[in-house]
Short mmCIF file of C-alpha atoms and ligand atoms in Angstrom, two decimals:
data_model
loop_
_atom_site.label_atom_id
_atom_site.label_comp_id
_atom_site.label_asym_id
_atom_site.label_seq_id
_atom_site.Cartn_x
_atom_site.Cartn_y
_atom_site.Cartn_z
CA MET A 237 -2.20 -25.88 -8.87
CA GLU A 238 -2.36 -23.14 -11.27
CA GLN A 239 0.82 -21.00 -11.52
CA LEU A 240 -0.38 -17.56 -10.32
CA CYS A 241 2.79 -15.58 -10.46
CA VAL A 242 3.48 -15.56 -14.22
CA LEU A 243 6.39 -13.10 -13.93
CA ARG A 244 8.41 -15.84 -12.67
CA TYR A 245 9.85 -17.58 -15.70
CA ASP A 246 12.10 -20.24 -14.38
CA GLN A 247 13.40 -21.96 -11.23
CA GLN A 248 16.46 -19.84 -10.75
CA SER A 249 15.43 -16.30 -11.43
CA MET A 250 12.58 -13.80 -11.11
CA LYS A 251 11.51 -10.79 -13.20
CA ARG A 252 10.65 -7.60 -11.40
CA ALA A 253 10.58 -3.98 -12.21
CA ASN A 254 11.69 -0.70 -10.57
CA THR A 255 9.79 2.53 -11.02
CA PHE A 256 11.28 5.81 -9.91
CA ASP A 257 11.29 9.55 -10.54
CA VAL A 258 14.11 11.07 -12.69
CA ILE A 259 15.14 14.65 -11.96
CA PRO A 260 17.21 16.82 -14.36
CA GLN A 261 19.82 18.74 -12.52
CA SER A 262 19.69 21.89 -14.50
CA ASP A 263 17.28 23.66 -16.99
CA GLU A 264 19.74 22.85 -19.70
CA ASP A 265 19.59 19.08 -18.75
CA GLU A 266 15.78 19.18 -18.63
CA GLU A 267 15.67 20.77 -22.14
CA LEU A 268 17.98 18.12 -23.46
CA LEU A 269 15.87 15.32 -21.87
CA ARG A 270 12.65 16.86 -23.30
CA ARG A 271 14.25 17.03 -26.73
CA LEU A 272 15.40 13.49 -26.50
CA LEU A 273 11.93 12.21 -25.53
CA ASP A 274 10.20 14.47 -28.14
CA ALA A 275 12.45 13.24 -30.86
CA SER A 276 11.75 9.63 -29.90
CA ALA A 277 7.99 10.39 -30.07
CA ALA A 278 8.53 11.85 -33.60
CA LEU A 279 10.41 8.85 -34.60
CA TRP A 280 7.78 6.46 -33.33
CA ASN A 281 5.17 8.51 -35.21
CA GLU A 282 7.04 8.39 -38.49
CA ILE A 283 7.68 4.63 -38.19
CA ASN A 284 4.05 4.16 -37.32
CA TYR A 285 2.74 6.25 -40.19
CA GLU A 286 4.96 4.31 -42.55
CA ARG A 287 3.68 1.01 -41.20
CA ARG A 288 -0.04 2.19 -41.47
CA GLU A 289 0.48 3.21 -45.11
CA HIS A 290 2.20 -0.17 -45.88
CA TYR A 291 -0.74 -2.01 -44.09
CA ALA A 292 -3.16 -0.20 -46.25
CA ASP A 293 -1.34 -1.13 -49.44
CA PRO A 294 -1.61 -4.83 -50.39
CA ASN A 295 1.69 -4.57 -52.49
CA ARG A 296 3.71 -3.50 -49.55
CA ASP A 297 5.18 -5.15 -46.42
CA VAL A 298 4.50 -3.71 -43.00
CA TRP A 299 7.77 -5.09 -41.67
CA ASP A 300 9.90 -3.53 -44.43
CA ILE A 301 10.42 0.17 -43.44
CA SER A 302 12.81 2.92 -44.10
CA GLU A 303 16.22 3.51 -42.50
CA TYR A 304 15.77 6.07 -39.72
CA ARG A 305 19.26 6.04 -38.20
CA GLY A 306 20.64 8.71 -40.57
CA ARG A 307 18.03 11.25 -39.49
CA TYR A 308 17.50 10.37 -35.91
CA GLY A 309 20.83 8.79 -34.82
CA GLY A 310 22.55 12.07 -34.17
CA THR A 311 19.83 13.01 -31.63
CA LEU A 312 18.94 9.76 -30.06
CA GLY A 313 21.92 7.58 -30.58
CA ALA A 314 21.83 4.43 -32.90
CA SER A 315 20.77 2.14 -30.17
CA THR A 316 17.78 4.16 -29.17
CA VAL A 317 16.64 4.42 -32.73
CA GLN A 318 16.76 0.62 -32.85
CA GLN A 319 14.77 0.34 -29.51
CA ILE A 320 12.00 2.50 -30.75
CA GLU A 321 11.70 0.58 -33.99
CA ARG A 322 11.68 -2.62 -32.05
CA LYS A 323 9.02 -1.36 -29.73
CA ASN A 324 6.87 -0.28 -32.64
CA ARG A 325 7.41 -3.70 -34.20
CA GLU A 326 6.13 -5.40 -31.00
CA ALA A 327 3.06 -3.14 -31.02
CA TRP A 328 2.22 -4.24 -34.49
CA ARG A 329 2.99 -7.92 -33.78
CA SER A 330 0.54 -7.81 -30.90
CA PHE A 331 -2.03 -5.95 -33.11
CA PHE A 332 -1.78 -8.87 -35.67
CA SER A 333 -2.06 -11.55 -33.09
CA LEU A 334 -5.13 -9.82 -31.52
CA LYS A 335 -6.53 -9.43 -34.92
CA LYS A 336 -6.32 -13.05 -35.53
CA LYS A 337 -8.38 -13.61 -32.33
CA ASP A 338 -10.78 -10.86 -33.42
CA GLU A 339 -9.97 -8.87 -30.48
CA ALA A 340 -7.95 -6.01 -32.00
CA ASN A 341 -8.73 -2.60 -30.84
CA GLY A 342 -7.38 -0.70 -33.83
CA MET A 343 -3.82 -0.25 -35.24
CA PRO A 344 -1.03 0.92 -32.95
CA GLY A 345 -1.59 4.55 -32.24
CA TYR A 346 0.66 7.55 -32.37
CA TRP A 347 2.40 9.20 -29.50
CA GLY A 348 0.51 12.51 -29.76
CA ASN A 349 1.27 14.93 -32.71
CA SER A 350 3.21 17.98 -33.35
CA GLU A 351 0.06 20.21 -33.10
CA ASP A 352 -1.18 19.18 -29.71
CA GLY A 353 2.22 18.07 -28.38
CA ARG A 354 3.74 14.67 -28.50
CA GLU A 355 3.95 12.20 -25.62
CA LEU A 356 7.35 12.43 -24.17
CA ARG A 357 8.67 8.91 -24.03
CA THR A 358 11.63 6.72 -24.99
CA TYR A 359 13.12 3.28 -24.69
CA ILE A 360 16.76 2.85 -23.87
CA ARG A 361 18.75 -0.40 -24.55
CA ASN A 362 20.01 -2.19 -21.50
CA THR A 363 23.64 -1.44 -22.48
CA SER A 364 22.87 2.23 -22.95
CA TYR A 365 22.20 3.33 -19.50
CA SER A 366 23.32 2.62 -16.04
CA VAL A 367 21.99 3.31 -12.51
CA LYS A 368 24.20 3.86 -9.53
CA TRP A 369 22.37 3.12 -6.30
CA GLY A 370 23.35 4.94 -3.16
CA GLU A 371 22.49 7.97 -1.09
CA TYR A 372 22.43 10.01 -4.22
CA SER A 373 21.25 7.52 -6.80
CA ARG A 374 22.00 8.52 -10.44
CA LEU A 375 20.89 7.43 -13.81
CA GLU A 376 23.03 7.83 -16.88
CA ILE A 377 21.58 7.61 -20.37
CA LEU A 378 23.07 7.65 -23.88
CA VAL A 379 22.26 10.67 -26.12
CA GLY A 380 23.16 11.13 -29.69
CA LYS A 381 26.35 12.89 -30.78
CA ASP A 382 24.56 16.04 -32.07
CA LEU A 383 22.77 16.69 -28.82
CA LYS A 384 26.03 16.09 -26.98
CA ASP A 385 27.83 18.76 -29.03
CA GLU A 386 25.02 21.11 -28.67
CA TYR A 387 24.96 20.75 -24.95
CA GLY A 388 28.48 20.37 -24.31
CA LEU A 389 28.74 16.83 -23.17
CA GLY A 390 31.95 14.94 -23.72
CA HIS A 391 32.01 12.20 -26.53
CA ARG A 392 32.02 9.44 -24.05
CA GLU A 393 29.72 11.21 -21.68
CA ARG A 394 26.13 10.27 -20.88
CA LEU A 395 23.32 12.58 -19.63
CA ARG A 396 23.37 12.31 -15.87
CA LEU A 397 20.02 12.49 -13.99
CA GLU A 398 19.09 12.27 -10.31
CA VAL A 399 17.02 9.34 -9.14
CA ARG A 400 14.40 9.87 -6.48
CA GLY A 401 12.26 7.24 -4.81
CA ASP A 402 13.18 4.04 -3.10
CA PRO A 403 12.83 1.17 -5.60
CA ASN A 404 12.47 -2.43 -4.37
CA TRP A 405 15.28 -3.93 -6.46
CA LYS A 406 18.57 -2.44 -6.12
CA GLU A 407 20.56 -5.61 -6.57
CA TYR A 408 19.96 -7.49 -9.63
CA ASP A 409 21.69 -9.70 -12.19
CA LYS A 410 20.41 -8.10 -15.35
CA GLN A 411 18.63 -5.02 -16.30
CA GLY A 412 16.26 -4.71 -19.19
CA ARG A 413 15.22 -1.97 -21.59
CA LEU A 414 14.59 1.28 -19.70
CA GLU A 415 11.39 3.12 -20.35
CA LEU A 416 11.63 6.87 -19.66
CA PHE A 417 8.63 9.22 -19.89
CA TYR A 418 7.06 12.42 -18.81
CA ASP A 419 4.10 11.83 -16.49
CA GLU A 420 1.66 14.68 -17.12
CA GLN A 421 -0.36 13.88 -14.08
CA THR A 422 2.35 14.32 -11.56
CA GLN A 423 4.47 16.55 -13.94
CA ARG A 424 7.54 14.49 -13.36
CA PHE A 425 9.87 12.24 -15.39
CA ARG A 426 9.53 8.66 -14.54
CA ALA A 427 11.52 5.61 -15.27
CA PHE A 428 10.44 2.03 -15.50
CA GLN A 429 13.36 -0.51 -15.31
CA PRO A 430 12.71 -4.27 -15.71
CA VAL A 431 15.32 -6.26 -13.83
CA THR A 432 16.11 -10.06 -13.45
CA ILE A 433 17.05 -11.40 -10.08
CA SER A 434 18.59 -14.85 -9.53
CA GLU A 435 17.80 -16.58 -6.32
CA ASP A 436 21.52 -16.66 -5.53
CA HIS A 437 21.18 -12.91 -5.43
CA PHE A 438 17.94 -12.73 -3.62
CA ARG A 439 17.03 -15.25 -1.01
CA LEU A 440 13.32 -15.69 -0.71
CA ALA A 441 11.98 -15.04 2.68
CA GLN A 442 10.28 -17.86 4.62
CA PRO A 443 6.95 -17.44 6.32
CA LEU A 444 7.25 -16.80 10.11
CA ALA A 445 4.44 -19.34 10.95
CA SER A 446 1.72 -21.10 9.15
CA GLU A 447 -1.26 -18.84 9.69
CA GLU A 448 -3.74 -18.19 6.97
CA ALA A 449 -5.74 -15.28 5.54
CA ALA A 450 -8.78 -14.91 3.35
CA LEU A 451 -9.55 -12.01 1.06
CA ASP A 452 -12.80 -10.50 -0.04
CA ILE A 453 -12.35 -8.41 -3.28
CA GLY A 454 -14.67 -5.56 -4.40
CA ALA A 455 -14.95 -2.11 -5.87
CA ASN A 456 -15.87 -0.02 -2.92
CA ASN A 457 -13.86 -1.81 -0.47
CA LEU A 458 -10.98 -3.03 -2.68
CA VAL A 459 -9.88 -5.75 -0.27
CA ALA A 460 -11.44 -6.83 3.15
CA CYS A 461 -9.10 -9.39 4.75
CA THR A 462 -9.28 -11.63 7.85
CA THR A 463 -6.42 -13.68 9.28
CA THR A 464 -6.40 -16.73 11.55
CA THR A 465 -4.57 -14.51 14.09
CA GLY A 466 -7.66 -12.41 14.42
CA LYS A 467 -6.51 -9.45 12.36
CA GLN A 468 -8.86 -7.65 9.95
CA TYR A 469 -7.79 -5.15 7.19
CA LEU A 470 -10.06 -3.10 5.08
CA TYR A 471 -8.75 -1.26 2.04
CA GLU A 472 -11.11 1.57 1.19
CA GLY A 473 -11.61 2.13 -2.71
CA ARG A 474 -14.46 4.42 -2.81
CA ASP A 475 -12.64 7.49 -4.05
CA LEU A 476 -10.49 5.51 -6.40
CA PHE A 477 -13.59 3.72 -7.84
CA GLU A 478 -15.38 7.15 -8.23
CA ARG A 479 -12.44 8.54 -10.19
CA PHE A 480 -12.47 5.52 -12.34
CA ARG A 481 -16.10 6.13 -13.12
CA GLU A 482 -15.57 9.73 -13.83
CA THR A 483 -12.86 9.02 -16.24
CA THR A 484 -15.05 6.26 -17.76
CA ARG A 485 -17.74 8.67 -18.33
CA GLU A 486 -15.44 11.21 -19.85
CA ILE A 487 -14.13 8.57 -22.27
CA ALA A 488 -17.73 7.73 -23.28
CA ARG A 489 -18.47 11.38 -23.75
CA LEU A 490 -15.49 11.93 -26.02
CA GLN A 491 -16.28 8.76 -27.93
CA SER A 492 -19.77 10.11 -28.65
CA LEU A 493 -18.27 13.17 -30.25
CA LEU A 494 -15.96 11.26 -32.58
CA GLU A 495 -16.50 11.55 -36.24
CA GLU A 496 -18.20 8.57 -37.94
CA GLY A 497 -15.77 5.80 -38.61
CA ARG A 498 -13.34 6.91 -35.96
CA TYR A 499 -12.98 4.77 -32.79
CA SER A 500 -10.50 6.56 -30.74
CA SER A 501 -8.51 9.74 -30.32
CA HIS A 502 -5.29 10.85 -28.75
CA ARG A 503 -7.15 12.27 -25.75
CA ILE A 504 -9.24 9.07 -25.34
CA ARG A 505 -6.14 6.94 -25.34
CA ARG A 506 -4.53 9.24 -22.99
CA LEU A 507 -7.50 9.00 -20.49
CA TYR A 508 -7.45 5.06 -20.81
CA ASP A 509 -3.74 5.15 -20.15
CA ARG A 510 -4.07 7.42 -17.18
CA ARG A 511 -6.95 5.34 -15.69
CA THR A 512 -4.87 2.14 -16.06
CA LYS A 513 -1.76 3.73 -14.51
CA ARG A 514 -3.69 4.94 -11.53
CA ARG A 515 -5.24 1.61 -10.95
CA ASP A 516 -2.05 -0.30 -11.34
CA HIS A 517 -0.20 1.99 -8.98
CA ALA A 518 -2.84 1.57 -6.24
CA GLN A 519 -2.89 -2.19 -6.79
CA ASP A 520 0.91 -2.54 -6.62
CA ALA A 521 1.07 -0.48 -3.43
CA LEU A 522 -1.84 -2.47 -2.02
CA SER A 523 -0.27 -5.87 -2.73
CA ARG A 524 2.93 -4.76 -0.98
CA ASP A 525 1.23 -3.20 1.98
CA LEU A 526 -1.01 -6.12 2.58
CA ILE A 527 1.56 -8.94 1.92
CA GLU A 528 4.00 -7.17 4.34
CA ARG A 529 1.34 -7.05 7.03
CA LEU A 530 0.44 -10.62 6.55
CA TYR A 531 3.99 -11.68 6.68
CA ASP A 532 4.46 -10.06 10.08
CA GLU A 533 1.38 -11.83 11.24
CA GLY A 534 3.07 -15.27 10.25
CA VAL A 535 0.63 -15.88 7.45
CA SER A 536 1.85 -18.53 4.92
CA THR A 537 -1.27 -19.03 2.82
CA VAL A 538 -3.64 -16.41 1.38
CA TYR A 539 -6.94 -17.54 -0.01
CA VAL A 540 -8.69 -15.44 -2.60
CA GLY A 541 -12.26 -16.02 -3.55
CA ALA A 542 -12.94 -16.19 -7.33
CA LEU A 543 -14.62 -12.96 -8.08
CA THR A 544 -17.24 -14.20 -10.44
CA ASP A 545 -18.76 -16.43 -7.83
CA VAL A 546 -18.88 -13.66 -5.25
CA LEU A 547 -20.58 -11.41 -7.58
CA ASP A 548 -23.15 -13.80 -8.73
CA THR A 549 -24.62 -14.18 -5.43
CA HIS A 550 -25.64 -10.66 -4.58
CA TRP A 551 -24.22 -8.09 -6.84
CA SER A 552 -25.93 -6.67 -9.98
CA VAL A 553 -24.71 -7.51 -13.37
CA GLU A 554 -23.62 -3.91 -13.87
CA THR A 555 -21.59 -3.72 -10.68
CA ASN A 556 -20.12 -7.04 -11.51
CA ALA A 557 -18.82 -5.86 -14.91
CA LYS A 558 -17.67 -2.65 -13.46
CA THR A 559 -15.71 -4.30 -10.74
CA HIS A 560 -14.13 -6.68 -13.06
CA ASN A 561 -13.13 -3.91 -15.32
CA PHE A 562 -11.84 -1.67 -12.57
CA TRP A 563 -10.08 -4.12 -10.59
CA ALA A 564 -8.60 -6.36 -13.35
CA PHE A 565 -9.10 -9.30 -11.07
CA ARG A 566 -6.71 -11.80 -12.66
CA ALA A 567 -3.84 -9.13 -13.00
CA PHE A 568 -4.38 -8.24 -9.39
CA VAL A 569 -4.20 -11.90 -8.16
CA ASN A 570 -1.04 -12.24 -10.28
CA ARG A 571 0.49 -9.20 -8.61
CA LEU A 572 -0.43 -10.40 -5.22
CA ALA A 573 1.03 -13.95 -5.99
CA CYS A 574 4.28 -12.39 -7.21
CA THR A 575 4.69 -10.24 -4.08
CA ALA A 576 3.78 -13.14 -1.86
CA GLU A 577 6.33 -15.22 -3.45
CA GLU A 578 9.08 -12.91 -2.34
CA TYR A 579 7.94 -13.75 1.17
CA GLY A 580 7.64 -17.48 0.71
CA MET A 581 3.85 -17.14 1.07
CA SER A 582 1.41 -18.84 -1.37
CA VAL A 583 -1.76 -17.42 -2.87
CA GLU A 584 -4.68 -19.79 -3.61
CA VAL A 585 -7.68 -18.99 -5.66
CA ARG A 586 -10.77 -20.71 -4.44
CA SER A 587 -13.57 -21.07 -6.84
CA GLU A 588 -16.12 -22.64 -4.59
CA ALA A 589 -19.35 -20.50 -4.44
CA TRP A 590 -19.45 -18.72 -1.09
CA THR A 591 -22.00 -16.23 -0.07
CA SER A 592 -21.29 -12.90 1.22
CA GLN A 593 -24.63 -12.79 2.87
CA GLU A 594 -24.02 -15.55 5.41
CA CYS A 595 -24.57 -14.56 8.95
CA PRO A 596 -21.45 -15.53 10.98
CA ASN A 597 -23.54 -15.97 14.07
CA CYS A 598 -26.39 -18.29 13.04
CA GLY A 599 -25.35 -19.34 9.43
CA SER A 600 -28.52 -17.96 7.83
CA THR A 601 -28.25 -16.76 4.32
CA GLU A 602 -31.81 -16.21 3.58
CA ASP A 603 -32.85 -13.74 6.27
CA THR A 604 -29.84 -11.41 6.34
CA THR A 605 -29.89 -8.01 4.67
CA ARG A 606 -27.15 -5.97 3.25
CA HIS A 607 -27.46 -2.12 3.45
CA ARG A 608 -24.39 -0.40 1.97
CA ASP A 609 -21.60 -1.72 4.00
CA THR A 610 -23.59 -3.26 6.71
CA LEU A 611 -24.83 -6.76 7.02
CA THR A 612 -27.78 -7.45 9.59
CA CYS A 613 -29.47 -10.60 10.65
CA PRO A 614 -32.73 -11.11 12.63
CA CYS A 615 -30.70 -13.14 15.14
CA GLY A 616 -29.14 -9.86 16.23
CA PHE A 617 -25.83 -9.89 14.27
CA GLU A 618 -24.76 -6.71 12.62
CA GLY A 619 -21.28 -6.13 11.12
CA HIS A 620 -19.29 -4.81 8.21
CA ALA A 621 -20.55 -6.87 5.14
CA ASP A 622 -17.18 -7.31 3.41
CA LEU A 623 -15.19 -8.05 6.53
CA THR A 624 -17.81 -10.56 7.60
CA ALA A 625 -17.60 -12.17 4.09
CA SER A 626 -13.83 -12.52 4.60
CA VAL A 627 -14.42 -14.14 7.97
CA THR A 628 -16.88 -16.61 6.47
CA PHE A 629 -14.63 -17.37 3.50
CA LEU A 630 -11.69 -18.05 5.93
CA ARG A 631 -13.77 -20.31 8.09
CA ARG A 632 -14.58 -22.34 5.03
CA GLN A 633 -10.74 -22.92 4.31
CA THR A 634 -9.67 -23.47 7.91
CA THR A 635 -10.45 -23.44 11.63
CA VAL A 636 -10.52 -20.04 13.11
CA THR A 637 -10.57 -19.88 16.97
CA ARG A 638 -9.44 -16.42 17.79
CA SER A 639 -11.53 -13.45 18.20
CA MET A 640 -11.21 -10.33 16.01
CA ALA A 641 -9.27 -7.31 16.88
CA ARG A 642 -10.49 -3.94 15.79
CA PRO A 643 -10.21 -3.81 11.95
CA VAL A 644 -7.34 -1.65 10.42
CA CYS A 645 -8.87 0.60 7.80
CA LEU A 646 -6.55 1.82 4.97
CA LYS A 647 -7.08 4.77 2.62
CA TRP A 648 -5.25 5.61 -0.70
CA ASP A 649 -3.77 9.08 -1.07
CA ASP A 650 -2.25 8.53 -4.58
CA HIS A 651 1.00 7.50 -3.07
CA ASP A 652 0.47 5.19 -0.12
CA TRP A 653 -2.08 3.25 1.79
CA SER A 654 -2.24 4.77 5.23
CA GLU A 655 -4.12 3.77 8.38
CA SER A 656 -7.21 5.85 9.16
CA PRO A 657 -9.66 5.48 12.06
CA TYR A 658 -12.11 2.69 11.39
CA SER A 659 -15.37 4.57 10.64
CA VAL A 660 -18.85 3.40 11.15
CA PRO A 661 -20.00 1.81 7.83
CA ASN A 662 -23.57 3.02 8.12
CA GLU A 663 -24.62 6.22 9.95
CA GLU A 664 -28.15 4.83 10.55
CA HIS A 665 -26.54 2.42 13.05
CA THR A 666 -24.63 4.02 15.91
CA ASN A 667 -23.04 1.01 17.46
CA PRO A 668 -22.04 -1.62 14.74
CA GLN A 669 -20.59 -4.71 16.11
CA VAL A 670 -17.77 -5.87 14.04
CA ALA A 671 -17.88 -9.37 12.94
CA SER A 672 -16.68 -11.51 15.80
CA VAL A 673 -15.36 -14.94 14.95
CA GLY A 674 -15.25 -17.03 18.19
CA ARG A 675 -18.33 -19.27 18.23
ZN1 LIG B 976 -27.82 -14.54 12.24
#
């Protein structure tokens, strides 16, 4: 079977990441932090400019750049100067490898500019920061000597920041390079901390029973899920998808305004970035919410239908492409598999063609009609189309004998997936019968 969780890199350990808010404890601390992130962006831009110049000049070497520690070390500290340079080198390496495959999307970009403002962001070496987890969690980061002097920090002192949020991984064996940035959308400082956890440290959970579940993945309903215990979950994605489309339209509009020969701009990249972050956040939260619910149900195997097959059957090419784009199907399955792994559950992708238009009552696929979210059949069946599809899919994998409980409907509010009353999918029908499974 294909290894779905690619984060796992060997038998004994797993790679995971914490994300959390970081809060300066005074105006002075906030100013210091902003200067640190701004100087990091200035450094990135200088390095990147130099590399672009070298790239354009056949007599020069992209990898051979000036020494920046002298000018930036006092503000950032030597190790952070080195991390920014390394991060930029990685960006150029990936540019070259994409270029080889003819997939490059332009040279590495700048982190804003001094006129419109730089993107506040930095990378801190694993030995140059520490996090203390507890009731009042704290992050301490290295700053350069000049900033310490200016803000009255002791020579061995680090900038201390409050950590807010409840990261999943507080016990780990190794921490990686910390990414620290200002999130303009939420107007907060955020940290991204990769960690390595060994299995000695983290015992994987075992499934409670050997129940199964099947998922239908789409754009309007992100996930429709049915379990062999008779539970159904519907994750509503309409608002999220609508915002994705809005951002996509805005990107297209800005692209049409670009001067000839230019392919992107700072604003466009920022929109792309925001769009991706929003999707990733919702997907991460969905994976965890769903897997925890399935674990409690005793599920040990989760079947996911390959999206292409689903879409070929009844979706338009346009919707198909949009969903793929929006949902980043492979990345989502990977996320799901990694989360499932923590609970000892497995995720299996089934590429067999399965129609979303099959009637669960009489098995007809020709006579059914789908209108918005409702599937109807001349035999009298009427039910939620995506939930019905997940039932049909589940039946193809296993025997389902239990009847279905009322579906749990979940909505995204930018932070959490929370339960909302199950609403009638189509107002023209006043009494929809939810797909029942017992034959
Ligand atoms: Zn029927």
